Amino acid sequence: MFRTSDIVLIAVMVSAAALTYKIKREAEDQLAAVQKIHTQIRYEEETIDLLKADWSLLTQPSRLQKLAELYKAQLALEPVSARQIVGLGDLPAKALDIQDILNGRQGGMADNSDKAPPGDKDPVVTGGIAQ
C-alpha cells in the first residue's frame, strides 16, 4: 500500500509543518515584545513632556519673584546691583612674585603647581575618579 518513500515524504512534510508553526510562533512572540517596548518608549516620552511642562511652570520668572519676596527673610536674598556686574578687564591682575617669574609661571589661570606634592600626581581631583 504505502511505499517507504511515501512514509518518509509524509514525515518530512509533518516536520516541515511543525517547524513552520514553531518559527511563526517565535516571530509573533518577538513582535509582541517589540510592541511592548514601543509602548514603554511612548510612555517615557509622554512622561518627559509632562516633566518639561512642570519644569517650565516651576521656573516662571513671576513665580520665582513671588517666592523670593515671600522667603526673603529666610534666604537673605538681595537684588543684584548694576555695579556688581563687571567685565574681565575690570578684574584686578594677579600679583606676580619673583619666584613665579623665575619658574616661568606668569599668572596662569588655576595655577596650583606651587601646591603640588612631591611626585608627578596632580593634587586636584575632579569628577568621581580618584587617581
Short mmCIF file of C-alpha atoms in Angstrom, two decimals:
data_model
loop_
_atom_site.label_atom_id
_atom_site.label_comp_id
_atom_site.label_asym_id
_atom_site.label_seq_id
_atom_site.Cartn_x
_atom_site.Cartn_y
_atom_site.Cartn_z
CA MET A 1 0.00 0.00 0.00
CA PHE A 2 2.47 2.67 1.15
CA ARG A 3 5.96 2.65 -0.03
CA THR A 4 8.88 3.59 2.19
CA SER A 5 9.45 6.78 0.21
CA ASP A 6 5.80 7.81 0.83
CA ILE A 7 6.23 7.41 4.59
CA VAL A 8 9.50 9.38 4.52
CA LEU A 9 7.88 12.18 2.49
CA ILE A 10 4.91 12.35 4.89
CA ALA A 11 7.32 12.53 7.85
CA VAL A 12 9.29 15.33 6.14
CA MET A 13 6.06 17.27 5.43
CA VAL A 14 4.85 16.91 9.04
CA SER A 15 8.22 18.02 10.44
CA ALA A 16 8.31 20.95 8.00
CA ALA A 17 4.82 21.99 9.11
CA ALA A 18 5.85 21.73 12.77
CA LEU A 19 9.00 23.80 12.14
CA THR A 20 6.98 26.42 10.25
CA TYR A 21 4.50 26.65 13.12
CA LYS A 22 7.33 26.97 15.66
CA ILE A 23 9.05 29.75 13.68
CA LYS A 24 5.73 31.59 13.23
CA ARG A 25 5.06 31.40 16.97
CA GLU A 26 8.54 32.74 17.83
CA ALA A 27 8.09 35.60 15.34
CA GLU A 28 4.76 36.53 16.95
CA ASP A 29 6.40 36.49 20.40
CA GLN A 30 9.18 38.78 19.14
CA LEU A 31 6.60 41.11 17.57
CA ALA A 32 4.74 41.30 20.89
CA ALA A 33 8.00 42.14 22.68
CA VAL A 34 8.77 44.89 20.16
CA GLN A 35 5.27 46.34 20.56
CA LYS A 36 5.68 46.29 24.35
CA ILE A 37 8.97 48.19 24.03
CA HIS A 38 7.33 50.74 21.71
CA THR A 39 4.58 51.23 24.29
CA GLN A 40 7.15 51.80 27.02
CA ILE A 41 9.03 54.30 24.85
CA ARG A 42 5.80 56.20 24.14
CA TYR A 43 5.03 56.26 27.89
CA GLU A 44 8.52 57.58 28.71
CA GLU A 45 8.27 60.27 26.02
CA GLU A 46 4.92 61.41 27.40
CA THR A 47 6.39 61.46 30.91
CA ILE A 48 9.33 63.56 29.70
CA ASP A 49 6.93 66.01 28.02
CA LEU A 50 4.92 66.26 31.24
CA LEU A 51 8.06 66.88 33.30
CA LYS A 52 9.20 69.57 30.85
CA ALA A 53 5.83 71.28 31.20
CA ASP A 54 6.07 71.10 35.01
CA TRP A 55 9.61 72.48 34.89
CA SER A 56 8.55 75.42 32.72
CA LEU A 57 5.75 76.20 35.18
CA LEU A 58 8.09 75.99 38.17
CA THR A 59 10.73 78.23 36.62
CA GLN A 60 8.44 81.05 35.50
CA PRO A 61 10.05 84.35 36.48
CA SER A 62 6.83 85.69 38.03
CA ARG A 63 6.53 82.63 40.29
CA LEU A 64 10.18 82.82 41.29
CA GLN A 65 9.81 86.53 42.05
CA LYS A 66 6.84 85.83 44.35
CA LEU A 67 8.77 83.07 46.13
CA ALA A 68 11.83 85.29 46.52
CA GLU A 69 9.70 88.02 48.08
CA LEU A 70 7.90 85.53 50.33
CA TYR A 71 11.07 83.92 51.67
CA LYS A 72 13.32 86.98 51.53
CA ALA A 73 14.00 86.95 55.27
CA GLN A 74 14.89 83.25 55.44
CA LEU A 75 17.05 83.23 52.32
CA ALA A 76 18.70 86.61 52.91
CA LEU A 77 18.41 87.43 49.21
CA GLU A 78 19.37 90.85 47.92
CA PRO A 79 18.90 92.21 44.42
CA VAL A 80 22.00 92.40 42.25
CA SER A 81 23.07 95.94 41.61
CA ALA A 82 24.46 97.00 38.26
CA ARG A 83 27.82 97.83 39.87
CA GLN A 84 28.31 94.16 40.83
CA ILE A 85 28.49 93.03 37.20
CA VAL A 86 31.89 93.73 35.67
CA GLY A 87 33.83 92.62 32.65
CA LEU A 88 37.01 90.56 32.65
CA GLY A 89 39.11 93.67 32.06
CA ASP A 90 37.80 95.24 35.28
CA LEU A 91 39.17 92.44 37.47
CA PRO A 92 42.50 93.09 39.16
CA ALA A 93 45.51 91.24 37.77
CA LYS A 94 47.22 88.61 39.90
CA ALA A 95 50.30 89.99 41.58
CA LEU A 96 53.48 88.38 40.29
CA ASP A 97 56.03 87.07 42.73
CA ILE A 98 59.73 86.86 41.93
CA GLN A 99 59.55 83.06 42.30
CA ASP A 100 56.78 82.93 39.68
CA ILE A 101 58.93 84.86 37.22
CA LEU A 102 61.98 82.69 37.87
CA ASN A 103 59.94 79.47 37.46
CA GLY A 104 58.27 80.69 34.27
CA ARG A 105 54.76 80.86 35.76
CA GLN A 106 53.30 84.21 34.91
CA GLY A 107 49.72 84.33 36.15
CA GLY A 108 48.11 81.32 34.52
CA MET A 109 44.51 80.54 35.33
CA ALA A 110 44.04 77.88 38.03
CA ASP A 111 47.78 77.61 38.56
CA ASN A 112 48.34 75.48 41.64
CA SER A 113 51.66 73.99 40.66
CA ASP A 114 53.29 75.50 43.75
CA LYS A 115 50.99 73.30 45.86
CA ALA A 116 51.95 70.14 44.04
CA PRO A 117 53.08 67.27 46.26
CA PRO A 118 56.41 65.62 45.58
CA GLY A 119 55.91 63.25 42.69
CA ASP A 120 54.07 63.51 39.41
CA LYS A 121 50.44 63.42 40.57
CA ASP A 122 48.19 66.44 40.48
CA PRO A 123 46.53 67.12 43.85
CA VAL A 124 43.35 68.41 42.18
CA VAL A 125 40.87 65.61 41.59
CA THR A 126 37.71 66.34 39.63
CA GLY A 127 34.78 64.11 38.98
CA GLY A 128 34.31 60.78 40.68
CA ILE A 129 37.55 59.12 39.67
CA ALA A 130 40.38 59.38 42.16
CA GLN A 131 43.84 58.54 40.93
#
